[in-house]
XYZ file of C-alpha atoms in Angstrom:
562
model
C -17.515 -6.182 -25.448
C -14.954 -3.589 -26.117
C -12.485 -3.019 -23.370
C -13.100 0.590 -22.299
C -14.893 1.930 -19.216
C -17.409 3.857 -21.299
C -18.595 0.687 -22.945
C -18.855 -1.146 -19.577
C -20.971 1.714 -18.182
C -23.019 1.896 -21.330
C -23.688 -1.807 -21.200
C -24.689 -1.673 -17.478
C -27.179 1.155 -18.269
C -28.325 0.058 -21.758
C -29.108 -3.509 -20.643
C -31.602 -2.185 -18.058
C -32.829 0.854 -19.906
C -36.537 0.043 -19.390
C -36.171 -0.201 -15.654
C -33.765 2.740 -15.569
C -36.297 4.757 -17.533
C -39.109 3.880 -15.162
C -36.923 4.722 -12.181
C -35.822 8.017 -13.665
C -39.453 8.993 -14.435
C -40.732 8.120 -11.001
C -37.746 9.767 -9.266
C -38.286 12.888 -11.277
C -42.008 12.866 -10.203
C -40.867 12.536 -6.620
C -38.518 15.486 -6.742
C -41.056 17.580 -8.641
C -43.594 16.794 -5.855
C -41.003 17.760 -3.218
C -40.379 21.099 -4.953
C -44.124 21.874 -5.122
C -44.676 21.438 -1.404
C -43.202 24.838 -0.292
C -45.005 26.497 -3.270
C -48.339 25.063 -2.091
C -47.671 26.072 1.454
C -47.107 29.639 0.160
C -50.421 29.479 -1.753
C -52.188 28.206 1.437
C -50.852 31.253 3.348
C -51.811 33.789 0.703
C -55.206 32.425 -0.384
C -56.538 30.801 2.771
C -54.690 31.922 5.936
C -54.384 35.553 5.010
C -58.099 35.715 3.822
C -59.490 33.508 6.656
C -61.271 31.232 4.152
C -61.804 27.814 5.703
C -63.092 26.389 2.341
C -59.893 27.414 0.584
C -57.845 26.118 3.491
C -59.434 22.704 3.286
C -59.181 22.597 -0.517
C -55.484 23.484 -0.590
C -54.693 21.120 2.289
C -56.311 18.364 0.255
C -54.250 19.255 -2.741
C -51.115 19.248 -0.517
C -52.140 15.738 0.815
C -52.558 14.488 -2.753
C -49.156 15.732 -3.696
C -47.566 13.992 -0.620
C -49.291 10.713 -1.579
C -48.051 10.968 -5.197
C -44.503 11.837 -4.258
C -44.431 8.985 -1.709
C -45.686 6.438 -4.218
C -43.226 7.701 -6.832
C -40.267 7.331 -4.454
C -41.279 3.823 -3.447
C -41.665 2.367 -6.980
C -38.830 4.449 -8.400
C -36.447 3.099 -5.812
C -37.673 -0.457 -6.506
C -37.068 -0.071 -10.230
C -33.584 1.454 -9.738
C -32.512 -1.310 -7.363
C -33.808 -3.905 -9.759
C -31.823 -2.405 -12.584
C -28.693 -2.199 -10.381
C -28.818 -5.793 -9.213
C -29.430 -7.138 -12.776
C -26.683 -5.017 -14.265
C -24.240 -6.247 -11.620
C -25.323 -9.807 -12.322
C -24.784 -9.404 -16.060
C -21.298 -8.029 -15.467
C -20.449 -10.927 -13.107
C -21.606 -13.380 -15.771
C -19.515 -11.629 -18.414
C -16.481 -11.533 -16.196
C -16.870 -15.196 -15.286
C -17.260 -16.130 -18.935
C -14.111 -14.206 -19.841
C -12.139 -15.699 -16.942
C -13.196 -19.209 -17.913
C -12.592 -18.701 -21.594
C -10.563 -21.698 -22.892
C -8.200 -19.339 -24.584
C -7.147 -17.888 -21.274
C -5.371 -14.606 -20.704
C -7.730 -12.926 -18.195
C -5.753 -14.297 -15.228
C -2.402 -13.090 -16.497
C -0.839 -10.825 -13.867
C -3.814 -11.106 -11.535
C -4.287 -13.215 -8.401
C -7.428 -15.293 -8.067
C -8.606 -13.144 -5.131
C -8.181 -10.008 -7.237
C -10.411 -11.399 -10.008
C -12.980 -12.352 -7.308
C -12.865 -8.788 -5.995
C -13.431 -7.382 -9.476
C -16.341 -9.746 -10.174
C -17.976 -8.755 -6.901
C -17.127 -5.275 -5.578
C -16.458 -3.621 -8.890
C -19.405 -5.230 -10.646
C -21.621 -3.984 -7.789
C -20.316 -0.448 -8.100
C -20.830 -0.338 -11.824
C -24.315 -1.849 -11.473
C -25.081 0.869 -8.902
C -24.835 3.454 -11.725
C -28.455 2.419 -12.512
C -29.394 3.871 -9.130
C -27.264 6.939 -9.573
C -28.587 7.915 -13.093
C -32.284 8.192 -12.033
C -31.139 10.093 -8.930
C -29.258 12.566 -11.179
C -32.317 13.049 -13.351
C -34.482 13.496 -10.243
C -32.084 16.102 -8.890
C -32.049 17.992 -12.199
C -35.866 17.868 -12.267
C -36.046 19.225 -8.718
C -33.695 21.984 -9.626
C -35.666 22.982 -12.803
C -38.974 22.854 -11.020
C -37.554 25.011 -8.173
C -36.160 27.515 -10.685
C -39.491 27.652 -12.535
C -41.372 28.191 -9.271
C -38.928 30.954 -8.213
C -39.308 32.614 -11.637
C -43.027 32.518 -11.134
C -42.611 34.112 -7.706
C -39.889 36.573 -8.827
C -37.667 36.717 -11.907
C -34.607 37.678 -9.941
C -34.949 34.654 -7.714
C -35.355 32.328 -10.701
C -32.333 33.761 -12.404
C -30.165 33.235 -9.377
C -30.950 29.541 -9.482
C -30.712 29.224 -13.318
C -27.463 31.087 -13.569
C -25.843 29.748 -10.345
C -26.584 26.057 -10.712
C -24.470 25.252 -13.822
C -21.145 26.664 -12.338
C -21.994 24.786 -9.104
C -22.425 21.527 -10.925
C -19.212 22.047 -12.925
C -17.235 22.698 -9.770
C -18.669 19.471 -8.322
C -17.416 17.547 -11.336
C -13.920 18.994 -10.937
C -13.907 18.194 -7.245
C -14.791 14.562 -8.120
C -11.675 13.889 -10.187
C -9.249 13.367 -7.295
C -11.789 11.039 -5.688
C -11.993 8.945 -8.918
C -8.221 8.533 -9.031
C -7.981 7.578 -5.407
C -10.984 5.182 -5.591
C -9.222 3.372 -8.418
C -6.073 2.923 -6.374
C -8.132 1.859 -3.345
C -9.898 -0.872 -5.354
C -6.649 -2.125 -6.787
C -4.988 -2.364 -3.372
C -8.018 -4.044 -1.889
C -8.179 -6.578 -4.718
C -4.474 -7.355 -4.355
C -4.859 -7.778 -0.520
C -7.755 -10.269 -1.162
C -5.664 -12.156 -3.619
C -2.749 -12.488 -1.261
C -5.048 -13.529 1.607
C -6.657 -16.205 -0.580
C -3.275 -17.588 -1.543
C -2.034 -17.640 2.001
C -5.164 -19.473 3.224
C -4.947 -21.990 0.449
C -1.317 -22.714 1.315
C -1.660 -22.638 5.057
C -0.617 -26.242 5.632
C 2.461 -25.810 3.438
C 3.429 -22.612 5.204
C 3.171 -24.294 8.614
C 5.197 -27.293 7.371
C 8.121 -25.228 6.288
C 7.870 -22.768 9.211
C 7.084 -19.734 7.036
C 4.153 -18.434 9.019
C 5.991 -15.302 10.130
C 7.030 -14.466 6.539
C 3.542 -14.968 5.405
C 2.129 -12.795 8.096
C 4.661 -10.058 7.337
C 3.847 -10.262 3.603
C 0.060 -9.914 4.289
C 0.675 -7.135 6.837
C 2.548 -5.060 4.217
C -0.169 -5.689 1.636
C -2.930 -4.906 4.113
C -1.207 -1.713 5.270
C -0.852 -0.548 1.629
C -4.567 -1.272 1.133
C -5.357 0.566 4.366
C -3.345 3.589 3.317
C -5.135 3.673 -0.059
C -8.475 3.401 1.639
C -7.632 6.298 3.957
C -6.516 8.440 1.080
C -9.735 7.665 -0.707
C -11.745 8.374 2.438
C -9.952 11.745 2.778
C -10.716 12.606 -0.871
C -14.351 11.647 -0.229
C -14.551 13.819 2.931
C -12.898 16.743 1.108
C -15.223 16.377 -1.842
C -18.336 16.173 0.282
C -17.198 19.096 2.529
C -16.469 21.301 -0.430
C -19.724 20.485 -2.114
C -21.634 21.144 1.160
C -19.912 24.539 1.516
C -20.648 25.583 -2.023
C -24.254 24.424 -1.670
C -24.679 26.395 1.608
C -23.341 29.585 -0.039
C -25.689 29.068 -2.941
C -28.757 28.597 -0.742
C -27.787 31.539 1.376
C -27.693 33.787 -1.696
C -31.176 32.532 -2.741
C -32.565 33.244 0.735
C -30.888 36.668 0.896
C -32.333 37.797 -2.459
C -35.763 36.497 -1.421
C -35.603 38.326 1.893
C -34.726 41.622 0.249
C -37.570 41.214 -2.202
C -40.017 40.562 0.562
C -38.758 43.505 2.614
C -39.231 45.834 -0.321
C -42.799 44.621 -0.892
C -42.141 43.045 -4.263
C -43.374 39.621 -3.135
C -46.044 38.594 -0.666
C -45.567 36.860 2.739
C -46.676 33.527 1.120
C -44.184 34.072 -1.671
C -41.475 34.600 0.890
C -42.407 31.511 2.716
C -42.382 29.552 -0.633
C -39.025 31.122 -1.573
C -37.410 30.174 1.758
C -38.851 26.722 1.548
C -37.577 26.308 -2.012
C -34.170 27.566 -0.932
C -34.008 24.941 1.799
C -35.386 22.273 -0.622
C -32.569 23.103 -3.037
C -30.222 21.516 -0.438
C -31.716 18.106 -1.335
C -31.110 18.100 -5.088
C -27.745 19.774 -4.712
C -26.613 17.200 -2.090
C -28.007 14.517 -4.389
C -25.808 15.900 -7.198
C -22.824 15.625 -4.859
C -23.587 12.013 -4.046
C -24.190 11.229 -7.776
C -20.881 12.784 -8.642
C -19.008 10.741 -5.983
C -20.713 7.493 -7.015
C -20.040 8.030 -10.720
C -16.350 8.782 -9.891
C -16.096 5.376 -8.093
C -18.219 3.659 -10.751
C -15.853 4.885 -13.483
C -12.869 3.620 -11.600
C -14.486 0.178 -11.207
C -15.563 0.143 -14.866
C -12.026 0.686 -15.864
C -10.868 -2.363 -13.888
C -13.680 -4.513 -15.301
C -12.816 -3.328 -18.845
C -9.211 -4.344 -18.306
C -10.285 -7.933 -17.557
C -12.818 -8.091 -20.420
C -10.308 -6.698 -22.850
C -7.405 -8.912 -21.697
C -5.827 -10.450 -24.821
C -6.231 -14.343 -25.045
C -3.194 -16.316 -24.214
C -3.758 -18.308 -27.426
C -5.733 -17.616 -30.591
C -8.907 -19.462 -31.385
C -8.503 -21.947 -34.192
C -11.031 -23.012 -36.792
C -9.723 -26.415 -37.949
C -12.065 -29.290 -37.134
C -11.052 -31.834 -34.553
C -9.985 -35.153 -36.075
C -12.952 -37.548 -36.149
C -12.403 -39.967 -34.592
C -9.480 -38.844 -32.437
C -6.908 -41.625 -32.601
C -4.535 -39.963 -30.131
C -1.376 -39.638 -32.148
C 0.590 -36.802 -30.449
C 3.715 -35.437 -32.088
C 6.035 -32.680 -30.991
C 8.511 -31.373 -33.689
C 11.288 -28.949 -32.906
C 9.293 -27.340 -30.005
C 10.938 -24.333 -28.354
C 8.981 -23.204 -25.331
C 10.512 -21.746 -22.174
C 13.249 -24.168 -21.146
C 12.365 -26.557 -24.035
C 14.791 -26.176 -26.852
C 14.021 -28.323 -29.930
C 11.889 -31.147 -28.396
C 11.091 -33.955 -30.768
C 8.696 -36.638 -29.394
C 6.301 -38.988 -31.122
C 3.527 -40.682 -29.006
C 1.732 -43.466 -30.868
C -2.036 -43.845 -30.604
C -2.959 -45.936 -27.544
C 0.513 -45.721 -26.062
C 1.260 -45.321 -22.369
C 4.300 -43.057 -22.397
C 6.312 -41.962 -19.342
C 8.244 -38.631 -19.473
C 11.079 -38.043 -16.991
C 12.000 -34.323 -16.566
C 14.561 -33.600 -13.890
C 13.967 -29.929 -14.364
C 10.474 -29.035 -13.040
C 10.298 -25.994 -15.325
C 10.752 -28.257 -18.350
C 7.904 -30.466 -17.200
C 5.672 -27.395 -16.723
C 6.545 -26.086 -20.179
C 5.693 -29.485 -21.759
C 2.305 -29.564 -19.982
C 1.632 -26.008 -21.144
C 2.319 -26.834 -24.726
C 0.172 -29.985 -24.686
C -2.690 -28.215 -22.930
C -2.283 -25.251 -25.323
C -2.131 -22.824 -22.418
C 0.406 -21.118 -24.670
C 1.558 -21.714 -28.189
C 5.265 -22.457 -28.651
C 7.075 -19.677 -30.481
C 8.889 -22.328 -32.489
C 8.034 -25.815 -33.541
C 4.605 -27.542 -33.725
C 2.502 -29.846 -31.572
C 0.018 -31.948 -33.556
C -2.848 -34.254 -32.758
C -3.421 -36.888 -35.465
C -1.488 -34.652 -37.811
C -3.527 -31.444 -37.037
C -1.497 -28.664 -35.464
C -2.909 -27.787 -32.027
C -2.530 -24.060 -32.826
C -5.218 -24.499 -35.574
C -7.808 -26.077 -33.192
C -10.304 -24.234 -31.016
C -9.032 -24.499 -27.400
C -12.429 -25.684 -26.153
C -12.479 -28.510 -28.759
C -8.873 -29.386 -28.032
C -9.555 -29.781 -24.315
C -12.268 -32.266 -25.125
C -9.582 -34.336 -26.851
C -6.567 -33.758 -24.668
C -6.976 -33.525 -20.921
C -3.923 -32.320 -18.907
C -4.319 -33.144 -15.260
C -1.728 -30.892 -13.485
C -0.052 -31.950 -10.283
C -1.641 -29.100 -8.272
C -5.336 -29.821 -8.768
C -8.311 -28.298 -6.946
C -11.144 -30.102 -5.337
C -14.302 -28.224 -4.512
C -16.647 -28.080 -1.558
C -19.454 -30.498 -1.982
C -19.995 -34.318 -2.214
C -16.882 -36.360 -3.030
C -18.624 -37.890 -6.085
C -19.443 -34.446 -7.459
C -15.720 -33.855 -7.525
C -15.190 -36.992 -9.578
C -18.105 -36.478 -12.045
C -20.913 -33.980 -11.824
C -23.273 -35.935 -14.179
C -22.891 -39.654 -13.380
C -23.601 -41.717 -10.323
C -21.135 -43.636 -8.255
C -22.438 -46.972 -9.540
C -21.931 -45.993 -13.213
C -19.535 -48.543 -14.808
C -16.833 -46.176 -16.110
C -16.932 -44.055 -12.961
C -16.663 -47.086 -10.750
C -13.691 -48.357 -12.724
C -12.025 -44.933 -12.495
C -12.577 -44.794 -8.753
C -11.082 -48.323 -8.467
C -8.097 -47.585 -10.706
C -7.190 -44.502 -8.648
C -8.001 -46.362 -5.343
C -10.373 -43.467 -4.641
C -13.019 -46.074 -3.815
C -11.047 -46.777 -0.638
C -11.081 -43.124 0.239
C -14.892 -43.063 -0.187
C -15.373 -46.161 1.940
C -13.472 -44.569 4.821
C -15.785 -41.528 4.943
C -18.971 -41.332 6.946
C -21.362 -41.097 3.983
C -19.121 -42.827 1.436
C -19.014 -41.126 -1.942
C -21.843 -38.791 -0.892
C -19.788 -37.326 1.996
C -19.741 -33.552 1.720
C -16.172 -32.152 1.648
C -15.282 -28.795 3.023
C -13.577 -25.934 1.167
C -10.789 -27.303 -1.099
C -11.421 -30.686 0.493
C -9.013 -29.818 3.293
C -10.634 -32.523 5.464
C -8.869 -35.103 3.178
C -5.141 -35.859 3.373
C -2.887 -34.923 0.529
C -2.818 -38.507 -0.775
C -6.543 -38.805 -0.589
C -7.050 -35.566 -2.552
C -4.611 -36.861 -5.180
C -6.521 -40.097 -5.589
C -9.856 -38.293 -5.965
C -8.329 -35.925 -8.562
C -6.877 -38.808 -10.459
C -10.214 -40.574 -10.462
C -11.733 -37.395 -11.880
C -9.195 -37.431 -14.743
C -9.700 -41.076 -15.499
C -13.488 -40.871 -15.320
C -13.387 -38.104 -18.040
C -11.911 -40.747 -20.369
C -10.466 -38.391 -22.962
C -8.723 -39.704 -26.086
C -5.439 -38.239 -24.775
C -4.735 -37.992 -21.014
C -1.624 -36.230 -19.632
C -0.890 -36.817 -15.977
C 1.664 -34.960 -13.984
C 2.987 -36.551 -10.776
C -0.413 -38.057 -9.779
C 0.851 -40.111 -6.845
C 3.583 -38.105 -4.993
C 1.571 -38.168 -1.774
C 0.573 -41.862 -1.635
C 2.491 -44.798 -0.163
C 4.469 -47.233 -2.345
C 2.020 -50.083 -2.170
C -0.922 -47.893 -3.235
C 1.206 -46.290 -5.861
C 1.928 -49.720 -7.468
C -1.797 -50.524 -7.473
C -2.601 -47.155 -9.062
C 0.034 -47.786 -11.760
C -1.621 -51.046 -12.669
C -5.021 -49.374 -12.559
C -3.976 -46.602 -14.927
C -2.638 -49.080 -17.377
C -5.754 -51.202 -17.301
C -8.170 -48.266 -17.351
C -6.301 -46.505 -20.229
C -5.712 -49.549 -22.430
C -6.040 -48.446 -26.057
C -6.146 -44.717 -25.079
C -3.099 -42.466 -25.398
C -1.675 -41.582 -21.997
C 1.396 -39.505 -21.120
C 2.602 -39.594 -17.472
C 5.134 -36.970 -16.547
C 6.726 -38.320 -13.457
C 9.853 -39.785 -11.758
C 7.966 -42.503 -9.926
C 9.518 -45.935 -10.556
C 6.162 -47.636 -10.055
C 4.428 -45.535 -12.708
C 7.313 -45.698 -15.138
C 7.456 -49.460 -14.832
C 3.935 -49.669 -16.082
C 4.551 -47.570 -19.201
C 5.295 -48.852 -22.705
C 8.235 -46.428 -23.204
C 9.972 -43.648 -21.244
C 11.358 -40.449 -22.769
C 13.935 -38.464 -20.820
C 13.636 -34.707 -21.145
C 16.913 -33.229 -20.045
C 18.684 -29.983 -20.964
C 15.570 -28.837 -22.796
C 15.399 -31.695 -25.239
C 14.599 -35.424 -25.424
C 17.992 -37.194 -24.742
C 16.888 -40.889 -24.738
C 13.787 -43.023 -25.220
C 13.428 -46.604 -24.028
C 11.837 -49.051 -21.735
C 12.043 -48.323 -18.020
C 13.986 -51.503 -17.140
C 16.483 -50.945 -19.979
C 17.095 -47.330 -18.993
C 17.600 -48.247 -15.318
C 20.183 -50.761 -16.294
C 22.034 -48.712 -18.883
C 21.607 -44.969 -18.160
C 23.221 -43.582 -15.011
C 21.531 -40.166 -15.464
C 18.116 -41.815 -15.681
C 18.861 -44.129 -12.779
C 19.848 -41.130 -10.574
C 16.698 -39.189 -11.441
C 14.269 -42.058 -10.888
C 15.792 -44.147 -8.128
C 17.524 -41.519 -6.105
């Protein structure tokens, strides 16, 4: 989908055009029926009441009842079709946004908090989907206006001309009055989304904030963000009030003019009493379609603002380009970095043999993050190459690559639901590879300590588990995936030394014959590796066995044993 708001709105409407068409037809019928009511009342007065004919009175009352039944049915089924179209369009946009956010090439999250993306996928998608309610309403209002004008022309040409000539300028003024509302609605949505993102971040890091005594700073930050959001909401509400008030005033003047012209015509005898009643009724009825136009204009202004925000996410450039080279078959797991420059990395050369368990010590956390980013292909290095079995990662499709290289970052997320569903969504706890992964990560001990074992339902972000328990479950998930190349980043920082030693042995046994890179400074994990590479000053400075480096390299010894 192209990334402009017109395309987003067009997709929301076009995808539900059948239901929108049904809703528009039925809504138009409803408004036409509403417009005919005062005309029929005028006919009843002139042909039945004025003449004293009971037969005609009963006949026209029956016709009036039939019109009421028709317009009531039209409203009911028209509203149902419009709401259906609105909900399905909002659902379609949410699916498209989710697909873009989860695209392996990334990029949609750049510069946006997770809460902000959630706000766009919910509130903004709902507003854009609501255009499918607005459009039939606009057609219905136009139909009511045209039917009223035709009826007034039938009653009196001057009355009809007043409506036909006065309505277009009124609608144009309404459009102009909606522009400030559109601008302020866009700002309101942006501020609200940012506040949601900040709140989500603060809630996720609540324990950390309490641990470092930063609650007051966090509250102050959210207060400022919330106040900015409140100010934007107030400005948008003022724009809404000014818009609605101005439209109401213009509409009142317009209806007063229609009523005044009709009254003068009746006083001069140019129209009958029934015609006057019909004209006054039509003048009052005109308030409904004109108010409907005001509502439509305000909703479209907000819908356009939301569509612009959705379009920005859908059109966000990918962080990496999609590749077309086939994945090596089979994947042996030979990983090679040649002259890689990426962030703090400056000319990294590193060769990881197939099936090797390699430790990487990076005293600079930024260097470790950059290395993980390059291996996961979250971003392509501006200089140098990273290859898998001789194939540059930049030529592979990111989705295919992530089936071959799994990077398990230090900060992982567990989800609400059963513990086992966090380890593997498709296999049972008794499955051989899953059971071995649980044992290797000592996550089986975590499961045994819970009320329902591996079927225990965890709360949001698994906050009911300790930090070490969450790490062990996350490690079990990575091991259970059993990718050809597994990259682990500090998987045991929150577990005790005895458990860490058992995990180190479990990883070595579980990953025997499969390429594994562990980025850590843990002596227990490094002791289980085949080799260790030290990444210092942006480049690999030394490679060797853990025991040899501890004995011969003071820098390594300080980084690992300090």
